[in-house]
């Protein structure tokens, strides 16, 4: 073949290849919006929450228009760290009939399998996402991803985790910050393998319950607590108010000289974004107590 013919042939092949490449890019660009639209169309539009923890994940990740029902505690500021965000959204009274009337396409946060609500939902074969109790930050991150994917917004889950990671990385951890007891009404002590324990470990505290070999939940008398000599008591915010014998125990004179670190119950009752608030608050209180 003559050189000039080979040159022309290569030129034509190059033009064809360039055209195919451009067509491929155009096809991919056209397919991307269609894929995004399909994912959006498949996202559940009537999501019902069955527990407080599911409430808070939905409020952090879902479109408000997707939320068809939250629990009664969603508006309770003492229980929910996202109570303000729940205003204006449907609040369920806890009856199976109202959930059936909603006809949800996703139910998050299963109750006891023997409950009347779960029995009613099981007979209707609703899509259900069960959430176990989150006992660590790793559990929280996993649940954020799980919920975000289920509701059609996986990118929001990744963005929330990335933000929480950054904020947690900025919180100082004090080596040997001291021994602390998460001591609650009626002398209940929270042990290792719990969300509170995970928070204490993150800021450098040693959980007294672990040091004593106690289970995740136990009771410790005032005399036993004093003998253990913790550096700190971690208590619920507002526990200074005596409302019954259980809270009166926390004001006993024997405990008067032990430094207290206070955390709102709303930050610790469930896993979620409020974990960062709890860790930041504990670290700041430790700084002030030094």
CSV table of C-alpha atoms in Angstrom, one decimal:
chain,number,residue,atom,x,y,z
A,1,UNK,CA,0.0,0.0,0.0
A,2,UNK,CA,1.3,3.4,-0.9
A,3,UNK,CA,2.4,5.6,2.1
A,4,UNK,CA,-0.1,8.3,1.3
A,5,UNK,CA,-2.9,5.7,1.3
A,6,UNK,CA,-1.8,4.3,4.7
A,7,UNK,CA,-1.7,7.9,6.1
A,8,UNK,CA,-5.3,8.5,4.9
A,9,UNK,CA,-6.4,5.2,6.4
A,10,UNK,CA,-4.9,5.9,9.8
A,11,UNK,CA,-6.4,9.4,9.7
A,12,UNK,CA,-9.9,7.9,9.0
A,13,UNK,CA,-9.4,5.3,11.8
A,14,UNK,CA,-8.4,8.1,14.2
A,15,UNK,CA,-11.5,10.1,13.3
A,16,UNK,CA,-13.7,7.0,13.8
A,17,UNK,CA,-12.1,6.3,17.2
A,18,UNK,CA,-12.5,9.8,18.3
A,19,UNK,CA,-16.1,9.7,17.3
A,20,UNK,CA,-16.7,6.5,19.2
A,21,UNK,CA,-15.0,7.9,22.3
A,22,UNK,CA,-17.2,11.0,22.2
A,23,UNK,CA,-20.2,8.9,21.7
A,24,UNK,CA,-19.2,6.8,24.8
A,25,UNK,CA,-18.8,9.9,26.9
A,26,UNK,CA,-22.1,11.3,25.7
A,27,UNK,CA,-23.8,8.0,26.5
A,28,UNK,CA,-22.3,7.9,30.0
A,29,UNK,CA,-23.3,11.5,30.6
A,30,UNK,CA,-26.8,10.8,29.4
A,31,UNK,CA,-27.0,7.6,31.5
A,32,UNK,CA,-25.9,9.3,34.8
A,33,UNK,CA,-29.0,11.5,35.2
A,34,UNK,CA,-31.2,8.5,34.3
A,35,UNK,CA,-29.5,6.3,36.9
A,36,UNK,CA,-29.8,9.1,39.5
A,37,UNK,CA,-33.5,9.5,38.6
A,38,UNK,CA,-34.1,5.8,38.8
A,39,UNK,CA,-32.4,5.7,42.3
A,40,UNK,CA,-34.5,8.7,43.4
A,41,UNK,CA,-37.7,7.1,42.0
A,42,UNK,CA,-36.9,3.8,43.9
A,43,UNK,CA,-36.3,5.6,47.2
A,44,UNK,CA,-39.1,5.0,49.8
A,45,UNK,CA,-41.6,7.8,50.1
A,46,UNK,CA,-43.5,6.8,53.2
A,47,UNK,CA,-41.1,5.9,56.0
A,48,UNK,CA,-42.3,5.1,59.5
A,49,UNK,CA,-40.0,4.9,62.6
A,50,UNK,CA,-40.7,2.6,65.4
A,51,UNK,CA,-38.2,3.8,68.0
A,52,UNK,CA,-36.3,6.8,69.2
A,53,UNK,CA,-33.0,5.8,67.6
A,54,UNK,CA,-34.6,5.4,64.2
A,55,UNK,CA,-36.3,8.8,64.6
A,56,UNK,CA,-32.9,10.5,64.9
A,57,UNK,CA,-31.3,8.7,61.9
A,58,UNK,CA,-34.3,9.7,59.7
A,59,UNK,CA,-34.1,13.3,60.9
A,60,UNK,CA,-30.4,13.4,60.0
A,61,UNK,CA,-30.6,11.6,56.6
A,62,UNK,CA,-34.1,11.6,55.0
A,63,UNK,CA,-36.0,14.3,53.1
A,64,UNK,CA,-38.8,15.6,55.4
A,65,UNK,CA,-41.3,14.6,52.7
A,66,UNK,CA,-40.2,11.0,53.1
A,67,UNK,CA,-41.0,10.8,56.8
A,68,UNK,CA,-44.5,9.5,57.3
A,69,UNK,CA,-44.3,8.9,61.1
A,70,UNK,CA,-42.0,9.4,64.1
A,71,UNK,CA,-42.4,8.1,67.6
A,72,UNK,CA,-44.0,10.0,70.5
A,73,UNK,CA,-40.5,10.6,72.0
A,74,UNK,CA,-39.3,12.4,68.9
A,75,UNK,CA,-40.5,15.8,70.3
A,76,UNK,CA,-39.2,15.2,73.8
A,77,UNK,CA,-36.0,17.2,74.3
A,78,UNK,CA,-35.1,15.2,77.4
A,79,UNK,CA,-35.1,12.0,75.3
A,80,UNK,CA,-34.3,13.1,71.7
A,81,UNK,CA,-31.2,15.1,70.6
A,82,UNK,CA,-33.1,16.0,67.4
A,83,UNK,CA,-36.4,17.2,69.0
A,84,UNK,CA,-36.3,20.6,67.3
A,85,UNK,CA,-35.9,19.0,63.9
A,86,UNK,CA,-39.0,16.8,64.5
A,87,UNK,CA,-41.4,19.7,64.8
A,88,UNK,CA,-44.0,19.8,62.1
A,89,UNK,CA,-43.6,16.1,61.2
A,90,UNK,CA,-46.2,13.4,61.8
A,91,UNK,CA,-46.0,11.9,65.3
A,92,UNK,CA,-47.4,8.4,65.8
A,93,UNK,CA,-49.4,7.5,68.9
A,94,UNK,CA,-48.2,3.9,68.8
A,95,UNK,CA,-51.1,2.0,67.4
A,96,UNK,CA,-50.8,-0.6,64.7
A,97,UNK,CA,-53.9,0.8,62.9
A,98,UNK,CA,-52.3,4.2,62.2
A,99,UNK,CA,-49.2,2.6,60.7
A,100,UNK,CA,-51.4,0.3,58.5
A,101,UNK,CA,-53.4,3.4,57.4
A,102,UNK,CA,-50.1,5.1,56.3
A,103,UNK,CA,-49.2,1.9,54.2
A,104,UNK,CA,-45.5,2.6,54.6
A,105,UNK,CA,-42.9,1.4,52.0
A,106,UNK,CA,-40.2,1.2,54.7
A,107,UNK,CA,-40.4,0.7,58.5
A,108,UNK,CA,-37.3,1.3,60.5
A,109,UNK,CA,-36.5,0.2,64.0
A,110,UNK,CA,-38.3,-3.0,64.9
A,111,UNK,CA,-40.0,-3.4,68.3
A,112,UNK,CA,-40.3,-6.6,70.3
A,113,UNK,CA,-41.2,-9.4,67.9
A,114,UNK,CA,-44.1,-10.3,70.2
A,115,UNK,CA,-45.7,-6.8,70.1
A,116,UNK,CA,-49.1,-6.3,68.5
A,117,UNK,CA,-47.6,-3.7,66.1
A,118,UNK,CA,-44.9,-6.1,64.9
A,119,UNK,CA,-47.5,-8.8,64.5
A,120,UNK,CA,-49.7,-6.5,62.4
A,121,UNK,CA,-46.8,-5.3,60.3
A,122,UNK,CA,-45.6,-8.9,59.7
A,123,UNK,CA,-48.9,-9.9,58.2
A,124,UNK,CA,-48.7,-7.1,55.7
A,125,UNK,CA,-45.1,-7.9,54.6
A,126,UNK,CA,-43.8,-4.4,54.9
A,127,UNK,CA,-40.2,-3.7,54.1
A,128,UNK,CA,-38.5,-3.6,57.5
A,129,UNK,CA,-35.1,-2.4,58.6
A,130,UNK,CA,-34.2,-3.5,62.1
A,131,UNK,CA,-31.7,-1.5,64.1
A,132,UNK,CA,-29.9,-3.1,67.0
A,133,UNK,CA,-28.6,-1.0,69.9
A,134,UNK,CA,-25.5,0.9,68.9
A,135,UNK,CA,-22.8,0.3,71.5
A,136,UNK,CA,-19.9,2.1,69.9
A,137,UNK,CA,-19.0,4.8,67.3
A,138,UNK,CA,-18.3,2.0,64.8
A,139,UNK,CA,-21.9,0.7,65.3
A,140,UNK,CA,-23.2,4.2,64.7
A,141,UNK,CA,-21.2,4.6,61.5
A,142,UNK,CA,-22.5,1.2,60.2
A,143,UNK,CA,-26.1,2.1,61.0
A,144,UNK,CA,-25.8,5.5,59.3
A,145,UNK,CA,-24.7,3.8,56.1
A,146,UNK,CA,-27.4,1.2,56.5
A,147,UNK,CA,-30.2,3.7,57.0
A,148,UNK,CA,-28.9,6.1,54.3
A,149,UNK,CA,-28.8,3.3,51.7
A,150,UNK,CA,-32.3,2.1,52.7
A,151,UNK,CA,-33.8,5.5,52.3
A,152,UNK,CA,-32.1,6.2,49.0
A,153,UNK,CA,-29.5,8.7,50.1
A,154,UNK,CA,-26.2,6.8,50.6
A,155,UNK,CA,-24.2,10.0,49.8
A,156,UNK,CA,-25.7,11.7,52.8
A,157,UNK,CA,-24.6,8.9,55.0
A,158,UNK,CA,-21.0,9.2,53.8
A,159,UNK,CA,-21.1,12.9,54.2
A,160,UNK,CA,-22.4,12.7,57.8
A,161,UNK,CA,-19.8,10.1,58.8
A,162,UNK,CA,-17.0,12.2,57.2
A,163,UNK,CA,-18.2,15.2,59.2
A,164,UNK,CA,-18.4,13.2,62.4
A,165,UNK,CA,-14.9,11.8,61.8
A,166,UNK,CA,-13.5,15.2,61.4
A,167,UNK,CA,-15.1,16.6,64.5
A,168,UNK,CA,-14.1,13.6,66.6
A,169,UNK,CA,-10.5,13.9,65.4
A,170,UNK,CA,-10.4,17.4,66.7
A,171,UNK,CA,-11.4,16.4,70.2
A,172,UNK,CA,-8.4,15.8,72.5
A,173,UNK,CA,-7.9,12.5,74.2
A,174,UNK,CA,-6.2,12.8,77.6
A,175,UNK,CA,-4.1,9.7,78.4
A,176,UNK,CA,-4.8,8.6,82.0
A,177,UNK,CA,-7.6,11.2,82.4
A,178,UNK,CA,-8.8,9.3,85.4
A,179,UNK,CA,-11.3,6.6,86.5
A,180,UNK,CA,-15.0,7.5,86.1
A,181,UNK,CA,-18.2,5.8,87.1
A,182,UNK,CA,-21.4,6.3,85.1
A,183,UNK,CA,-23.6,6.2,88.2
A,184,UNK,CA,-27.3,6.6,87.9
A,185,UNK,CA,-30.4,6.6,90.0
A,186,UNK,CA,-30.8,3.7,92.5
A,187,UNK,CA,-27.0,3.0,92.2
A,188,UNK,CA,-27.0,1.6,88.7
A,189,UNK,CA,-23.6,1.4,87.1
A,190,UNK,CA,-23.0,1.2,83.3
A,191,UNK,CA,-20.3,-1.2,82.3
A,192,UNK,CA,-18.1,-1.9,79.3
A,193,UNK,CA,-19.3,-2.7,75.8
A,194,UNK,CA,-21.8,0.2,76.0
A,195,UNK,CA,-22.1,3.5,74.2
A,196,UNK,CA,-21.2,5.4,77.4
A,197,UNK,CA,-18.1,3.2,77.9
A,198,UNK,CA,-17.1,4.0,74.3
A,199,UNK,CA,-17.5,7.7,74.9
A,200,UNK,CA,-15.4,7.5,78.1
A,201,UNK,CA,-12.7,5.6,76.5
A,202,UNK,CA,-12.5,8.1,73.6
A,203,UNK,CA,-11.7,11.0,75.9
A,204,UNK,CA,-9.2,8.9,78.0
A,205,UNK,CA,-11.3,7.9,81.0
A,206,UNK,CA,-11.2,4.4,82.5
A,207,UNK,CA,-14.7,3.0,83.2
A,208,UNK,CA,-14.9,2.0,86.9
A,209,UNK,CA,-17.3,-0.8,86.0
A,210,UNK,CA,-14.7,-2.4,83.8
A,211,UNK,CA,-12.0,-2.1,86.5
A,212,UNK,CA,-14.3,-3.9,88.9
A,213,UNK,CA,-15.2,-6.6,86.4
A,214,UNK,CA,-18.9,-5.6,86.4
A,215,UNK,CA,-21.3,-6.5,83.5
A,216,UNK,CA,-22.8,-3.9,81.2
A,217,UNK,CA,-25.4,-3.0,83.8
A,218,UNK,CA,-25.1,-3.6,87.6
A,219,UNK,CA,-25.9,-2.0,90.9
A,220,UNK,CA,-23.2,-0.6,93.2
A,221,UNK,CA,-23.9,0.5,96.8
A,222,UNK,CA,-22.6,3.9,98.0
A,223,UNK,CA,-20.2,2.1,100.3
A,224,UNK,CA,-18.8,0.0,97.4
A,225,UNK,CA,-18.5,3.2,95.2
A,226,UNK,CA,-16.6,5.1,97.9
A,227,UNK,CA,-14.3,2.1,98.5
A,228,UNK,CA,-13.5,2.1,94.7
A,229,UNK,CA,-12.5,5.9,94.9
A,230,UNK,CA,-13.4,7.0,91.3
A,231,UNK,CA,-12.0,10.4,90.2
A,232,UNK,CA,-15.3,11.3,88.5
A,233,UNK,CA,-19.0,10.5,88.5
A,234,UNK,CA,-20.6,10.7,85.0
A,235,UNK,CA,-24.2,11.6,85.6
A,236,UNK,CA,-27.2,12.6,83.5
A,237,UNK,CA,-27.7,16.3,83.1
A,238,UNK,CA,-30.4,17.6,85.5
A,239,UNK,CA,-29.7,14.8,88.0
A,240,UNK,CA,-29.2,17.4,90.7
A,241,UNK,CA,-32.9,17.8,91.0
A,242,UNK,CA,-34.3,15.4,93.6
A,243,UNK,CA,-37.7,14.0,92.4
A,244,UNK,CA,-37.7,10.6,94.2
A,245,UNK,CA,-35.6,8.2,96.3
A,246,UNK,CA,-33.7,7.1,93.2
A,247,UNK,CA,-32.4,10.6,92.4
A,248,UNK,CA,-32.0,11.5,96.1
A,249,UNK,CA,-29.3,8.8,96.3
A,250,UNK,CA,-27.1,10.8,93.9
A,251,UNK,CA,-27.1,13.8,96.3
A,252,UNK,CA,-25.9,11.7,99.2
A,253,UNK,CA,-23.2,13.5,101.3
A,254,UNK,CA,-20.7,10.7,100.6
A,255,UNK,CA,-20.7,11.7,97.0
A,256,UNK,CA,-20.3,15.4,97.5
A,257,UNK,CA,-16.6,15.6,97.0
A,258,UNK,CA,-16.4,13.5,93.8
A,259,UNK,CA,-16.1,15.6,90.6
A,260,UNK,CA,-19.1,15.3,88.3
A,261,UNK,CA,-19.2,15.1,84.5
A,262,UNK,CA,-22.7,15.8,83.2
A,263,UNK,CA,-24.2,14.5,79.9
A,264,UNK,CA,-27.8,15.0,78.8
A,265,UNK,CA,-29.7,11.7,78.5
A,266,UNK,CA,-30.7,12.8,75.0
A,267,UNK,CA,-27.1,12.5,73.8
A,268,UNK,CA,-26.6,8.9,75.1
A,269,UNK,CA,-29.9,7.1,75.0
A,270,UNK,CA,-29.3,6.4,71.3
A,271,UNK,CA,-26.5,6.3,68.8
A,272,UNK,CA,-26.4,9.0,66.2
A,273,UNK,CA,-24.9,12.4,65.5
A,274,UNK,CA,-25.2,13.4,69.1
A,275,UNK,CA,-22.3,11.1,69.9
A,276,UNK,CA,-20.0,13.9,68.8
A,277,UNK,CA,-21.7,16.3,71.2
A,278,UNK,CA,-21.2,13.8,74.1
A,279,UNK,CA,-17.5,13.3,73.3
A,280,UNK,CA,-16.8,17.0,72.9
A,281,UNK,CA,-18.7,17.9,76.2
A,282,UNK,CA,-16.8,15.2,78.2
A,283,UNK,CA,-13.4,16.4,76.9
A,284,UNK,CA,-14.3,20.1,77.7
A,285,UNK,CA,-15.5,19.2,81.2
A,286,UNK,CA,-12.3,17.2,81.9
A,287,UNK,CA,-10.2,20.2,80.8
A,288,UNK,CA,-12.1,22.5,83.2
A,289,UNK,CA,-11.9,19.9,86.1
A,290,UNK,CA,-8.1,19.7,85.9
